[in-house]
Every structure is written in C-alpha cells, then in structure tokens.
Coordinates of C-alpha atoms and ligand atoms in Angstrom, one line a residue:
Chain A
M23 CA 21.0 -12.0 -147.2
A24 CA 18.3 -14.6 -147.3
A25 CA 20.9 -17.3 -146.9
T26 CA 22.2 -15.6 -143.7
A27 CA 18.7 -15.3 -142.4
R28 CA 18.2 -19.0 -143.0
T29 CA 21.5 -19.9 -141.2
V30 CA 20.4 -17.8 -138.2
V31 CA 17.0 -19.5 -138.1
E32 CA 18.6 -22.9 -138.4
A33 CA 21.0 -22.1 -135.6
L34 CA 18.1 -20.9 -133.5
N35 CA 16.1 -24.0 -134.2
G36 CA 19.1 -26.2 -133.3
A37 CA 19.5 -24.4 -130.0
L38 CA 15.7 -24.4 -129.3
K39 CA 15.6 -28.2 -129.8
R40 CA 17.8 -28.6 -126.7
V41 CA 15.7 -26.4 -124.5
P42 CA 13.6 -28.5 -122.1
V43 CA 10.0 -27.4 -121.8
L44 CA 9.2 -28.1 -118.2
P45 CA 11.5 -25.5 -116.6
L46 CA 10.1 -22.9 -119.0
Y47 CA 6.8 -23.0 -117.1
F48 CA 8.6 -21.5 -114.1
V49 CA 10.2 -18.8 -116.2
A50 CA 6.8 -18.0 -117.8
L51 CA 5.0 -17.9 -114.5
A52 CA 7.7 -15.8 -112.8
P53 CA 6.2 -12.4 -113.7
G54 CA 3.0 -13.5 -112.1
A55 CA 4.7 -14.6 -108.9
W56 CA 6.6 -11.3 -108.8
L57 CA 3.4 -9.3 -109.3
F58 CA 1.8 -11.2 -106.4
L59 CA 4.7 -10.8 -104.0
A60 CA 5.1 -7.1 -105.0
A61 CA 1.4 -6.6 -104.3
L62 CA 1.7 -8.3 -100.9
T63 CA 4.7 -6.3 -99.9
G64 CA 3.5 -2.8 -100.9
R65 CA 5.6 -2.5 -104.0
L66 CA 2.8 -2.2 -106.5
G67 CA 1.6 1.3 -105.9
F68 CA -1.4 2.6 -104.1
E69 CA -4.0 0.4 -105.7
P70 CA -2.1 -2.9 -105.6
M71 CA -5.3 -5.0 -106.2
K72 CA -5.9 -3.1 -109.5
A73 CA -2.2 -3.3 -110.5
L74 CA -2.2 -7.1 -109.9
E75 CA -5.5 -7.6 -111.7
Q76 CA -4.3 -5.6 -114.7
G77 CA -0.8 -7.1 -114.7
L78 CA -2.2 -10.7 -114.7
G79 CA -4.6 -9.8 -117.5
L80 CA -1.8 -8.3 -119.6
W81 CA 0.4 -11.4 -119.1
A82 CA -2.6 -13.6 -120.2
L83 CA -2.9 -11.6 -123.4
R84 CA 0.9 -11.6 -124.0
F85 CA 1.1 -15.4 -123.7
M86 CA -1.9 -15.8 -125.9
I87 CA -0.2 -13.7 -128.5
A88 CA 3.0 -15.8 -128.2
T89 CA 0.9 -18.9 -128.6
L90 CA -0.7 -17.6 -131.8
A91 CA 2.6 -16.5 -133.2
A92 CA 4.1 -20.0 -133.2
T93 CA 2.5 -21.2 -136.4
P94 CA 3.0 -18.0 -138.5
L95 CA 6.6 -17.9 -137.4
L96 CA 7.1 -21.4 -138.6
D97 CA 5.3 -20.7 -141.9
W98 CA 7.0 -17.4 -142.7
T99 CA 10.4 -17.8 -141.1
G100 CA 10.9 -21.5 -140.4
L101 CA 11.5 -20.7 -136.7
R102 CA 10.3 -23.7 -134.8
L103 CA 8.5 -22.6 -131.6
V104 CA 5.7 -25.1 -132.1
R105 CA 7.3 -27.4 -129.5
F106 CA 6.6 -24.7 -126.9
R107 CA 3.1 -23.9 -128.1
R108 CA 1.3 -26.0 -125.5
M109 CA 3.4 -24.4 -122.7
L110 CA 2.7 -20.9 -124.0
G111 CA -1.0 -21.6 -124.3
L112 CA -1.3 -23.2 -120.9
T113 CA 0.5 -20.3 -119.4
A114 CA -1.9 -17.9 -121.0
F115 CA -4.7 -20.0 -119.4
Y116 CA -3.0 -19.9 -116.0
Y117 CA -2.7 -16.2 -116.1
A118 CA -6.3 -15.8 -117.2
L119 CA -7.3 -18.0 -114.3
A120 CA -5.3 -16.0 -111.8
H121 CA -6.7 -12.8 -113.4
L122 CA -10.3 -14.1 -112.9
A123 CA -9.5 -15.3 -109.4
T124 CA -8.2 -11.8 -108.6
Y125 CA -11.3 -10.3 -110.0
L126 CA -13.6 -12.6 -107.9
A127 CA -11.6 -12.6 -104.7
L128 CA -9.8 -9.3 -104.4
D129 CA -11.7 -6.9 -106.7
Q130 CA -15.3 -8.0 -106.0
Q131 CA -14.4 -9.8 -102.7
F132 CA -16.9 -12.5 -103.6
G133 CA -19.7 -10.0 -103.7
W134 CA -21.9 -12.2 -105.9
S135 CA -24.6 -9.7 -106.5
F136 CA -22.0 -7.3 -107.9
I137 CA -20.4 -10.1 -109.9
L138 CA -23.7 -11.2 -111.4
A139 CA -24.7 -7.6 -112.2
D140 CA -21.3 -7.2 -113.9
L141 CA -21.8 -10.4 -115.9
A142 CA -25.3 -9.2 -117.0
K143 CA -24.5 -5.6 -117.8
R144 CA -20.9 -4.9 -118.5
P145 CA -19.8 -5.8 -122.1
Y146 CA -16.1 -6.0 -121.2
I147 CA -16.8 -8.4 -118.4
I148 CA -19.1 -10.5 -120.6
I149 CA -16.5 -10.7 -123.3
G150 CA -13.7 -11.4 -120.8
M151 CA -15.7 -14.2 -119.4
A152 CA -16.5 -15.6 -122.9
A153 CA -12.8 -15.5 -123.7
F154 CA -12.1 -17.4 -120.5
A155 CA -14.8 -19.9 -121.1
A156 CA -13.3 -20.6 -124.5
L157 CA -9.9 -21.2 -123.0
V158 CA -11.2 -23.9 -120.5
P159 CA -11.8 -26.7 -123.0
L160 CA -8.5 -25.9 -124.7
A161 CA -6.6 -26.3 -121.4
L162 CA -8.5 -29.4 -120.5
T163 CA -7.7 -31.1 -123.8
S164 CA -4.1 -30.0 -123.9
T165 CA -2.6 -33.4 -122.8
D166 CA -1.3 -36.0 -125.3
A167 CA -3.9 -38.4 -124.0
M168 CA -6.7 -36.0 -124.9
V169 CA -5.2 -35.5 -128.4
R170 CA -5.3 -39.2 -128.9
R171 CA -8.8 -39.6 -127.5
L172 CA -10.3 -36.9 -129.6
G173 CA -8.3 -37.8 -132.7
A174 CA -6.1 -35.2 -134.4
A175 CA -8.7 -33.8 -136.7
A176 CA -11.3 -33.2 -134.0
W177 CA -8.7 -31.9 -131.7
R178 CA -7.4 -29.4 -134.3
K179 CA -11.0 -28.3 -135.0
L180 CA -11.7 -27.7 -131.3
H181 CA -8.5 -25.8 -130.8
R182 CA -9.6 -23.3 -133.5
L183 CA -11.5 -21.8 -130.5
A184 CA -8.2 -20.1 -129.7
Y185 CA -8.9 -17.6 -132.5
P186 CA -12.1 -16.2 -131.2
A187 CA -10.7 -16.4 -127.7
A188 CA -7.7 -14.2 -128.7
A189 CA -10.0 -11.7 -130.5
M190 CA -12.2 -11.5 -127.4
M191 CA -9.3 -10.9 -125.1
A192 CA -8.0 -8.0 -127.2
L193 CA -11.6 -6.6 -127.4
H194 CA -12.0 -7.0 -123.6
Y195 CA -8.9 -4.8 -123.2
L196 CA -10.0 -2.2 -125.8
L197 CA -13.4 -1.9 -124.1
L198 CA -12.2 -1.3 -120.6
V199 CA -9.9 1.6 -121.1
K200 CA -11.2 5.2 -120.7
S201 CA -9.9 6.6 -124.0
W202 CA -8.1 5.4 -127.1
T203 CA -4.6 4.8 -125.9
A204 CA -1.7 3.2 -127.6
E205 CA -1.3 0.0 -125.6
P206 CA -4.7 -1.7 -126.1
L207 CA -4.7 -0.7 -129.7
A208 CA -1.2 -2.1 -130.2
Y209 CA -2.2 -5.5 -128.7
A210 CA -5.4 -5.6 -130.7
A211 CA -3.4 -4.8 -133.9
I212 CA -1.0 -7.7 -133.2
V213 CA -3.9 -10.1 -132.6
V214 CA -5.6 -9.0 -135.8
V215 CA -2.4 -9.5 -137.8
L216 CA -1.8 -13.0 -136.3
L217 CA -5.3 -14.0 -137.1
A218 CA -5.3 -12.5 -140.5
L219 CA -2.1 -14.4 -141.4
R220 CA -4.1 -17.6 -141.0
L221 CA -6.2 -16.5 -144.0
V222 CA -3.1 -15.9 -146.2
P223 CA -2.2 -18.9 -148.4
R224 CA 0.6 -20.7 -146.6
R225 CA 4.0 -21.4 -147.8
A226 CA 3.2 -25.0 -148.1
P227 CA 6.7 -26.5 -148.9
R228 CA 8.4 -25.2 -145.8
R229 CA 5.6 -26.2 -143.5
A230 CA 5.5 -29.6 -145.0
A231 CA 9.3 -29.9 -144.6
G232 CA 8.9 -28.8 -141.0
R233 CA 6.3 -31.5 -140.4
V234 CA 8.5 -34.2 -141.8
A235 CA 11.4 -33.1 -139.8
A236 CA 9.2 -33.1 -136.7
Q237 CA 8.1 -36.6 -137.3
Q238 CA 11.6 -37.8 -137.8
A239 CA 12.8 -36.1 -134.6
Chain B
M9 CA 11.5 12.4 -86.4
A10 CA 9.2 15.3 -87.2
Y11 CA 6.9 15.2 -90.3
R12 CA 8.8 16.2 -93.3
P13 CA 6.8 16.9 -96.4
R14 CA 8.0 15.0 -99.4
L15 CA 6.3 16.8 -102.2
A16 CA 9.0 16.8 -104.8
A17 CA 7.4 15.8 -108.0
G18 CA 8.7 12.5 -109.2
A19 CA 9.8 11.3 -105.8
R20 CA 9.2 7.6 -105.7
I21 CA 8.0 6.4 -102.4
L22 CA 7.1 2.9 -101.6
P23 CA 3.6 2.6 -100.0
S24 CA 5.3 0.6 -97.3
E25 CA 7.3 3.8 -96.3
I26 CA 4.3 6.0 -95.6
T27 CA 4.6 8.7 -93.0
P28 CA 2.0 8.0 -90.3
K29 CA -0.8 10.5 -90.9
E30 CA -1.1 11.0 -87.2
V31 CA 2.2 12.9 -87.3
Y32 CA 0.7 15.4 -89.7
F33 CA -2.3 15.9 -87.6
N34 CA -0.3 16.1 -84.4
R35 CA 1.6 18.9 -85.9
R36 CA -1.6 20.7 -86.7
A37 CA -2.8 20.2 -83.2
L38 CA 0.4 21.4 -81.8
M39 CA 0.5 24.5 -83.9
A40 CA -3.1 25.4 -83.2
G41 CA -2.4 25.0 -79.5
A42 CA 0.9 26.8 -79.4
A43 CA 1.0 29.8 -81.6
G44 CA -1.9 29.6 -84.0
V45 CA -1.9 29.0 -87.7
A46 CA 0.8 31.6 -88.4
A47 CA 3.3 29.4 -86.7
M48 CA 3.2 27.0 -89.6
T49 CA 5.6 29.1 -91.6
L50 CA 8.1 29.1 -88.7
L51 CA 8.5 25.3 -88.6
P52 CA 12.1 24.7 -89.3
D53 CA 11.7 21.4 -91.1
A54 CA 9.2 22.5 -93.7
A55 CA 10.8 21.9 -97.0
V56 CA 8.5 24.2 -98.9
A57 CA 7.1 27.4 -97.5
A58 CA 3.9 26.2 -95.7
L59 CA 0.6 27.9 -96.4
E60 CA -1.3 29.9 -93.9
T61 CA -4.8 28.4 -93.3
T62 CA -7.8 28.5 -91.1
P63 CA -9.9 25.4 -90.5
S64 CA -13.3 25.1 -92.2
P65 CA -16.6 23.8 -91.0
F66 CA -17.0 22.1 -94.4
S67 CA -14.1 19.7 -93.5
T68 CA -14.9 16.0 -93.0
D69 CA -13.4 14.3 -89.9
E70 CA -12.6 11.2 -92.0
T71 CA -9.0 10.2 -92.0
P72 CA -7.1 11.8 -94.8
T73 CA -5.4 9.6 -97.4
P74 CA -1.6 9.5 -96.9
L75 CA 0.2 12.3 -98.6
E76 CA 2.3 9.8 -100.5
A77 CA -0.8 8.3 -102.1
V78 CA -2.4 11.6 -102.9
T79 CA 0.8 12.7 -104.7
A80 CA 1.7 9.4 -106.4
Y81 CA -1.6 8.1 -107.7
N82 CA -3.1 10.7 -110.1
N83 CA -5.1 11.1 -113.2
F84 CA -3.6 14.0 -115.2
Y85 CA -3.6 13.0 -118.8
E86 CA -1.5 16.0 -119.8
F87 CA 1.4 14.0 -118.3
G88 CA 0.3 10.5 -119.5
V89 CA -2.5 8.1 -118.9
G90 CA -0.8 6.0 -116.3
K91 CA -1.6 6.7 -112.7
D92 CA 2.1 7.0 -111.9
E93 CA 3.0 9.2 -114.8
P94 CA 1.9 12.6 -113.5
A95 CA 4.2 12.1 -110.4
R96 CA 7.0 11.1 -112.8
Y97 CA 6.7 13.8 -115.4
A98 CA 4.8 16.8 -114.0
E99 CA 8.1 18.2 -112.6
A100 CA 8.7 19.6 -116.1
L101 CA 5.8 22.1 -115.7
T102 CA 6.7 25.7 -115.0
T103 CA 4.2 27.1 -112.6
D104 CA 5.8 30.5 -111.8
P105 CA 5.0 32.9 -113.3
W106 CA 1.4 31.9 -113.8
S107 CA -1.6 34.0 -114.8
V108 CA -5.3 33.3 -115.1
A109 CA -7.6 35.1 -117.5
V110 CA -11.1 35.6 -116.1
D111 CA -13.4 36.8 -118.9
G112 CA -16.6 36.4 -120.8
L113 CA -19.9 37.7 -119.5
V114 CA -18.3 39.8 -116.7
A115 CA -18.2 43.5 -116.1
R116 CA -14.5 43.6 -115.2
P117 CA -12.6 41.0 -117.3
A118 CA -9.0 40.7 -116.2
T119 CA -5.9 38.6 -116.5
F120 CA -4.6 38.1 -113.0
A121 CA -1.2 37.1 -111.8
L122 CA -1.6 34.2 -109.5
E123 CA -0.3 36.2 -106.5
D124 CA -3.2 38.7 -107.0
I125 CA -6.0 36.2 -106.6
V126 CA -4.7 33.9 -103.8
P127 CA -5.6 35.3 -100.4
K128 CA -2.8 35.5 -97.9
V129 CA -4.7 33.3 -95.5
Q130 CA -6.6 30.4 -97.1
E131 CA -8.9 27.7 -95.7
E132 CA -8.1 24.1 -95.1
R133 CA -10.9 22.0 -96.6
I134 CA -10.7 18.3 -95.9
Y135 CA -12.9 16.8 -98.6
R136 CA -13.7 13.4 -100.0
L137 CA -12.7 12.9 -103.6
R138 CA -14.5 10.3 -105.6
C139 CA -13.0 9.3 -109.0
V140 CA -15.4 8.2 -111.7
E141 CA -13.2 5.1 -112.0
G142 CA -14.4 3.8 -108.6
W143 CA -11.7 4.8 -106.2
S144 CA -11.7 7.6 -103.6
M145 CA -9.5 9.6 -101.3
V146 CA -9.8 12.1 -98.5
I147 CA -7.7 15.2 -99.2
P148 CA -6.8 18.2 -97.0
W149 CA -6.9 20.9 -99.6
V150 CA -5.8 24.5 -99.1
G151 CA -7.8 27.0 -101.1
F152 CA -10.5 29.7 -101.2
P153 CA -14.0 29.9 -102.5
L154 CA -14.3 30.3 -106.3
S155 CA -17.1 32.7 -105.6
D156 CA -14.6 35.2 -104.1
L157 CA -12.7 35.4 -107.4
L158 CA -15.9 35.6 -109.4
A159 CA -17.2 38.4 -107.3
R160 CA -14.1 40.5 -108.3
V161 CA -15.0 40.3 -112.0
E162 CA -18.7 41.0 -111.5
P163 CA -20.6 38.4 -113.5
L164 CA -23.3 39.9 -115.8
G165 CA -27.0 39.0 -115.4
S166 CA -26.8 37.0 -118.6
A167 CA -24.0 34.7 -117.3
R168 CA -25.3 31.2 -116.6
Y169 CA -22.3 28.9 -116.8
V170 CA -18.6 29.0 -115.9
A171 CA -16.1 27.4 -118.3
F172 CA -12.6 26.4 -117.2
E173 CA -9.5 25.7 -119.2
T174 CA -6.2 23.9 -118.4
L175 CA -2.9 25.0 -119.7
E176 CA -1.9 23.7 -123.1
R177 CA 1.9 23.6 -123.3
P178 CA 3.2 20.5 -125.1
D179 CA 6.8 21.4 -124.4
E180 CA 6.3 20.7 -120.7
M181 CA 3.3 18.4 -120.9
R182 CA 4.4 15.2 -122.5
G183 CA 0.9 13.8 -122.7
Q184 CA 0.1 16.6 -125.2
R185 CA 2.9 15.5 -127.6
G186 CA 3.1 12.5 -129.9
F187 CA 0.9 10.4 -132.0
F188 CA -1.5 9.1 -129.4
Q189 CA -3.2 11.7 -127.4
A190 CA -5.8 10.7 -124.9
L191 CA -7.9 13.8 -125.2
D192 CA -8.4 17.0 -127.2
W193 CA -6.4 19.7 -125.6
P194 CA -6.7 22.0 -123.9
Y195 CA -8.7 20.2 -121.2
T196 CA -11.9 22.0 -120.5
E197 CA -14.5 21.8 -117.8
G198 CA -17.6 23.7 -116.8
L199 CA -20.1 24.3 -114.0
R200 CA -23.5 26.0 -113.8
L201 CA -23.1 29.4 -112.2
D202 CA -25.0 28.4 -109.1
E203 CA -22.7 25.4 -108.7
A204 CA -19.7 27.6 -109.2
L205 CA -20.9 30.0 -106.5
H206 CA -21.7 27.3 -104.0
P207 CA -19.6 27.7 -100.9
L208 CA -18.2 24.1 -101.2
T209 CA -16.6 24.9 -104.6
I210 CA -13.1 26.1 -104.1
L211 CA -10.0 27.0 -106.0
A212 CA -7.2 25.0 -104.4
T213 CA -3.5 26.1 -104.3
G214 CA -2.2 23.5 -101.8
L215 CA -2.8 20.2 -100.0
Y216 CA -1.5 19.0 -96.6
G217 CA -0.6 22.5 -95.8
E218 CA 1.9 22.9 -98.6
P219 CA 1.7 24.3 -102.2
L220 CA 0.2 21.9 -104.7
P221 CA 2.6 19.4 -106.2
N222 CA 2.5 19.8 -110.0
Q223 CA 0.9 16.3 -110.4
N224 CA -2.0 17.5 -108.3
G225 CA -2.8 20.5 -110.6
A226 CA -0.4 23.2 -109.5
P227 CA -0.5 26.1 -109.1
L228 CA -4.3 26.5 -109.2
R229 CA -7.1 23.9 -109.5
L230 CA -10.8 23.6 -109.0
V231 CA -12.2 21.3 -106.3
V232 CA -15.9 20.4 -106.5
P233 CA -16.3 17.7 -103.9
W234 CA -19.8 16.4 -104.8
K235 CA -18.8 15.7 -108.4
Y236 CA -16.5 13.0 -110.0
G237 CA -12.9 14.0 -109.8
F238 CA -12.5 14.8 -113.5
K239 CA -14.7 17.9 -113.0
S240 CA -12.1 19.3 -110.7
I241 CA -9.9 20.7 -113.5
K242 CA -6.2 21.2 -112.8
S243 CA -3.6 23.9 -113.7
I244 CA -6.2 26.5 -114.7
V245 CA -5.3 29.3 -117.1
R246 CA -8.8 30.6 -118.1
I247 CA -12.1 31.0 -116.4
S248 CA -14.9 32.3 -118.7
L249 CA -18.5 33.1 -117.9
T250 CA -20.9 32.1 -120.6
E251 CA -24.6 32.0 -121.4
E252 CA -24.5 28.5 -123.1
Q253 CA -23.4 25.3 -121.4
P254 CA -19.7 25.0 -122.3
P255 CA -18.3 21.8 -123.8
T256 CA -16.3 19.7 -121.4
S257 CA -13.4 17.4 -122.2
W258 CA -14.8 14.0 -121.1
S259 CA -18.3 14.6 -122.4
R260 CA -16.8 15.5 -125.8
Q261 CA -14.6 12.3 -125.7
A262 CA -17.4 9.9 -124.7
P263 CA -20.8 11.7 -124.4
R264 CA -22.6 8.5 -123.5
E265 CA -20.3 7.9 -120.5
Y266 CA -19.6 11.3 -119.1
G267 CA -22.1 14.1 -118.9
F268 CA -21.9 17.7 -118.0
Y269 CA -23.1 17.3 -114.5
A270 CA -21.1 14.3 -113.3
N271 CA -22.6 14.4 -109.9
V272 CA -21.5 11.5 -107.7
N273 CA -24.5 9.2 -107.7
P274 CA -24.5 5.6 -106.6
D275 CA -27.8 4.9 -108.4
V276 CA -26.6 6.0 -111.8
S277 CA -24.0 3.5 -113.1
H278 CA -21.3 4.3 -115.6
P279 CA -22.2 2.3 -118.8
R280 CA -19.3 0.1 -118.1
W281 CA -19.2 -0.3 -114.4
S282 CA -21.3 0.2 -111.2
Q283 CA -20.9 3.3 -109.1
E284 CA -22.5 1.8 -106.0
K285 CA -19.2 1.4 -104.1
E286 CA -15.7 2.8 -104.0
R287 CA -12.2 1.8 -102.9
R288 CA -10.3 4.0 -100.5
V289 CA -6.9 4.2 -102.1
G290 CA -4.2 2.7 -99.9
P291 CA -1.3 0.3 -99.9
G292 CA -3.2 -2.9 -98.9
L293 CA -3.8 -5.7 -101.3
I294 CA -7.2 -6.2 -99.7
A295 CA -9.0 -3.2 -101.0
A296 CA -11.1 -1.2 -98.5
Y297 CA -14.5 -0.8 -100.1
Q298 CA -17.3 1.4 -98.8
P299 CA -20.7 2.4 -100.2
T300 CA -20.6 5.5 -102.4
L301 CA -22.8 8.3 -101.0
M302 CA -25.3 10.4 -102.9
F303 CA -23.5 13.6 -104.0
N304 CA -20.4 12.1 -102.4
G305 CA -21.8 12.7 -99.0
Y306 CA -22.6 16.4 -99.6
E307 CA -26.3 15.8 -100.3
E308 CA -27.5 18.1 -97.5
D309 CA -25.5 20.9 -98.9
V310 CA -26.1 20.6 -102.7
A311 CA -29.2 18.5 -103.3
H312 CA -31.3 21.7 -103.6
L313 CA -29.3 22.7 -106.7
Y314 CA -30.9 19.8 -108.5
A315 CA -34.4 19.9 -107.2
G316 CA -36.8 18.5 -109.8
M317 CA -34.1 17.5 -112.1
D318 CA -33.8 14.0 -113.6
L319 CA -30.4 12.9 -112.4
K320 CA -30.4 9.8 -114.6
A321 CA -30.9 11.9 -117.8
N322 CA -28.5 14.6 -116.5
Y323 CA -25.6 12.3 -115.6
Ligands
HEM8 C1 -9.6 -14.7 -120.7 C2 -8.6 -13.9 -120.9 C3 -8.5 -12.5 -120.4 C4 -7.6 -11.6 -120.7 C5 -6.4 -11.9 -121.7 C6 -7.8 -10.4 -120.1 C7 -7.0 -9.3 -120.2 C8 -7.1 -8.1 -119.5 C9 -6.3 -7.0 -119.7 C10 -5.2 -6.9 -120.8 C11 -6.7 -6.0 -118.9 C12 -6.2 -4.6 -118.8 C13 -4.9 -4.4 -118.1 C14 -4.6 -2.9 -118.1 O1 -5.5 -2.1 -117.9 O2 -3.4 -2.7 -118.2 C15 -7.8 -6.6 -118.1 C16 -8.4 -5.9 -117.1 C17 -9.5 -6.5 -116.4 N1 -10.1 -7.7 -116.7 FE1 -9.5 -9.1 -118.0 N2 -8.9 -10.5 -119.2 C18 -9.4 -11.8 -119.4 C19 -10.5 -12.3 -118.7 C20 -11.2 -11.6 -117.8 C21 -12.3 -12.1 -117.0 C22 -12.9 -13.5 -117.2 C23 -12.8 -11.2 -116.2 C24 -13.9 -11.2 -115.2 C25 -14.9 -11.9 -115.2 C26 -11.9 -10.0 -116.4 C27 -12.0 -8.8 -115.7 C28 -11.2 -7.8 -115.8 C29 -11.2 -6.6 -114.9 C30 -12.2 -6.3 -113.8 C31 -10.2 -5.8 -115.4 C32 -9.7 -4.5 -114.7 C33 -10.5 -3.3 -115.2 C34 -10.0 -2.1 -114.4 O3 -8.9 -1.6 -114.8 O4 -10.6 -1.7 -113.5 N3 -11.0 -10.3 -117.4 N4 -8.0 -7.9 -118.5

C-alpha cells in the first residue's frame, strides 16, 4: 500500500518536473479574467460588482491556501509542489490586489470618506487590509535577486509573514458573513490545519532528501 | 412581443435578457385605459392567473426593479444562504393548500385557509425595499393591509405586539436540513401592534401583478417598507398577538447587530458596515448608489410612531 503510494508520488513528481511554470500564471489567473468578463457582460447575476469582489477574494484565499500547502505536502507525502510555490503565492497576491482594486474602484467608487470610515471602524476591512499589507513585502521580495540580496535566512524569516497573512484572510472572511455558514468555516479550518502542521515535528529525512534532490536538479 | 411573465421558480435568466420594464407599465396603462383592472385576468398571454388590483396612493413613482432581478436575487435562508439559491430551490415548496393560524390575545382566534383571508381585489403597492446588507429594490407588491386581517380576529386590549412565524418544513426547505443551518427554525419576526396596524404594513400575495413566486415568500408574506427587508417575513403560517415583545430570528442570532425595530436609518450603522447609502440592484457592473433615506423614505408616514424614542438604542 505504502509502496504504491510512493510510486504514485514519484510518478507525479516526475511529471511535475516537466511542467513549465510561466504558462501556469495564465491558467491561475484565468478564473479572475472569466469573472471580470462575466461581470462586464451581465453573466454574474444582479449584483455583478459584489459577485466580482467576492469571487476575487475567494480566489485570493484559495491560492494562499495552495501556497501554504506546498511545504506540508512535501513533508508528509513527498509531493514536490515547492517549485510552484512562488507562482501560487504571487497569484494569491494578484487576486488580493484585484479584490482590493474592486473594493476601491467599484464598491466604494473612490469615495474616500467611506473608505477611511471603513478602515477606521470595520474590523473585517481592517483585517483584510492588514492581510494585504502583509502580502506586499512578500510579493516585492519574491524574485531570485531579492532572495540573494536579503540572504536566505533573512528572506525565510520575512516570508513567515505568510502565516499571519493567511490567518487574517480566513478571519476576514469569517467576520464578513452574516451567520455561521459552512464555507468560511471550512476555509478557516483548512488554514488552521496548514498552520498547525508547521508546529508538528517534521519528517526530517524525507525533507532533507528532497532538498538534496532539489540541489542536484 | 407582449410582456410575458416569467415567474417559474428556478428559471435562470441572464440579466442581459431583461424584459424592458416599460412593457409592464405600458400594459398597466393600457388596461387601466381600456377595460379597467378586471381586464387583467383576460389577457391571453398571462402564464399565471393575474391578480385583480387597484392602485394605491402609497405607491412610489420610482422605477421598479426588473422582475427578473426581483425573482432571482433573494435572501430566503430556508432555501440556502446564496442569493441565487431561493430561485433555484424554492420550487420544492407546496403552497396550496395553505393555512394561517391567527391566535394569541384575540377574541376570535382562527386558522384560516389562505383563500379566506385574501380579498378578491387587492391593492398594488409599489414600495422601496432596503436590505440590511446595503442593497435596495423597488417592488410592485400586490397585497392588502395587515390591519384588515387583524380586525377580523379582534385583538384584546392587552395585546401589544404581533409575532409572525414562517413555515418549518425541512422536506421542502433544503436550508432547514443538514449539518450547517444558518438560523434557528422556524424563522420568526415581530412588530409592535401600532406598527402592525399602520396602513403601510401589508400582507402581500403577489408582485408585478402575479401571484408571489415561491422565492419571494409565497403564498403570503409581510411587507413593512420602512424597515430592513428581514422584518418582512415570508411564507407565513402563524400570526400571534402577544403582550411581551416576541423574539425575532436575526436578533436571536446576532443581538448586537440586529434589533427588534430594524428601522431603516442612515445614521445608525450596522456594526460591520455603514448604512448611509444603498445600491439599487441591477445588472450593471458600475453599481448605482444612492443615499439611504430615514425610514426608507417613509419618514412622514411613520416617524410619529417613534416620537421620543432613542433610535440608536432601539436599532
Ligand atoms: C488580502 C487578502 C484578502 C483575502 C484573501 C480576502 C478574501 C475575501 C473573501 C474570501 C471574501 C468573501 C467572499 C464571499 O463572500 O464569498 C471577501 C469579501 C470582501 N473583502 Fe476581502 N480579502 C482580502 C483583502 C481585502 C481587503 C484589503 C479589502 C478592503 C480594504 C477587502 C474587502 C472586502 C469586501 C468589501 C468584501 C465583500 C463584503 C461583502 O460581501 O459585501 N478584502 N474577501
């Protein structure tokens, strides 16, 4: 049983190695493009602005979850998604940026007094904004050049900001719904599990083996 | 092509295919001019038997929200929390036969069959509807004053409140089944007796001249236009007169956010968002905002009910 699982993971890893990263950005951003076009052409219901805003927020959260899943998947299953982690994280940032832009331009229509009032008074907006603010330095330091400039240790330390950012995203969602419904609770539960896995002692050997393999590749 | 009502629950209509509302109102004008309101039932293309109505001076002259939006964008948690779920799933609800118990502090409690409380000729009331979530519509309701029904049961002097209850029937209401349920069922609402007797307060049985689609609260719902939409309870099965203020669903769920009164008030914000403005529901990506009016624009008619009351404390 375990042996079959390992063969499957190895086969997947072999296939994943050949997947080029760049075209994946287009795949990852396609749902956002679809949402925008659907909203423009009257296919997103009767409050297209809200549907667009909510859809972009959900995709930001989904890609953040995918980003956070890469390391535990490697640790616990040996599946190597780490090569896609930057793409996944940047996609989460792009969706968050589009979500924020929708909020500013289409929801509040640049009504700065409303926006400032929201930022001062509404916990879910404050937390969403804090989550976004945490994503900005991560996106800005995502290039190889920035990793080199900061040094690997400092870079890793900075990128731990992803953990509070993810927690705040899930909390933002929980805070804005009208009653306890399954979806925001499910997303929050996934984020909690992914963060909690980081506290569990790692399966050091496999991870180390993975690293060596990565360096040799 | 003449206006053809498309009220079938679950019908999926693209916002881009909306029937021009002028067509609906031209038809009304034509009928008023030609043969009077009774002619409505004679129109050959009416898919459902049209309701007989007379116009009301309480109607606003604002442009009604397109029928397709009114029937596709709903909050009716008994059928799911998504705005599109009531239109998809409310078809399962059996609304005939239907009866309504009217009891409590009344001289003549009774359980009425729906046919026995709905007048043959009802009024058309074109009202603004403001949802607590920040969106709004203008809806041509068909209904009759709640006070007419209450008069028939003769409220006792001790009655001070009216409690309402929605059907609880998990077999037909999928939002009442399963592990995650958004609210405690049955949904309940309440009004002070003077609010219930106010001439603006109606029981509606239809909209746009046709019987209510299930997703809009068929076959009988309350409409209280100066309060947030959740007060206008749908698919009513019980109306009870009480001495104590009755518990209401949303104030039980989140007492800090939703009070008993829930009067539309731009100056009292929801703890999580402002109530100063509202979006008129419509298919455009550029949302049409407008300022929210005190008591949803019905201030002249209802402000006296709350004279001397602290509206911030009684939200
Ligand atoms: C940084 C990452 C963020 C994530 C992952 C995120 C995620 C989400 C999610 C999942 C939703 C709910 C979607 C639904 O109801 O189905 C949402 C809604 C919303 N978010 Fe965010 N959000 C983020 C940042 C922000 C920021 C910075 C703002 C504004 C300053 C913001 C404002 C809103 C608003 C206004 C809504 C809609 C509330 C409504 O339904 O009326 N979000 N967001």
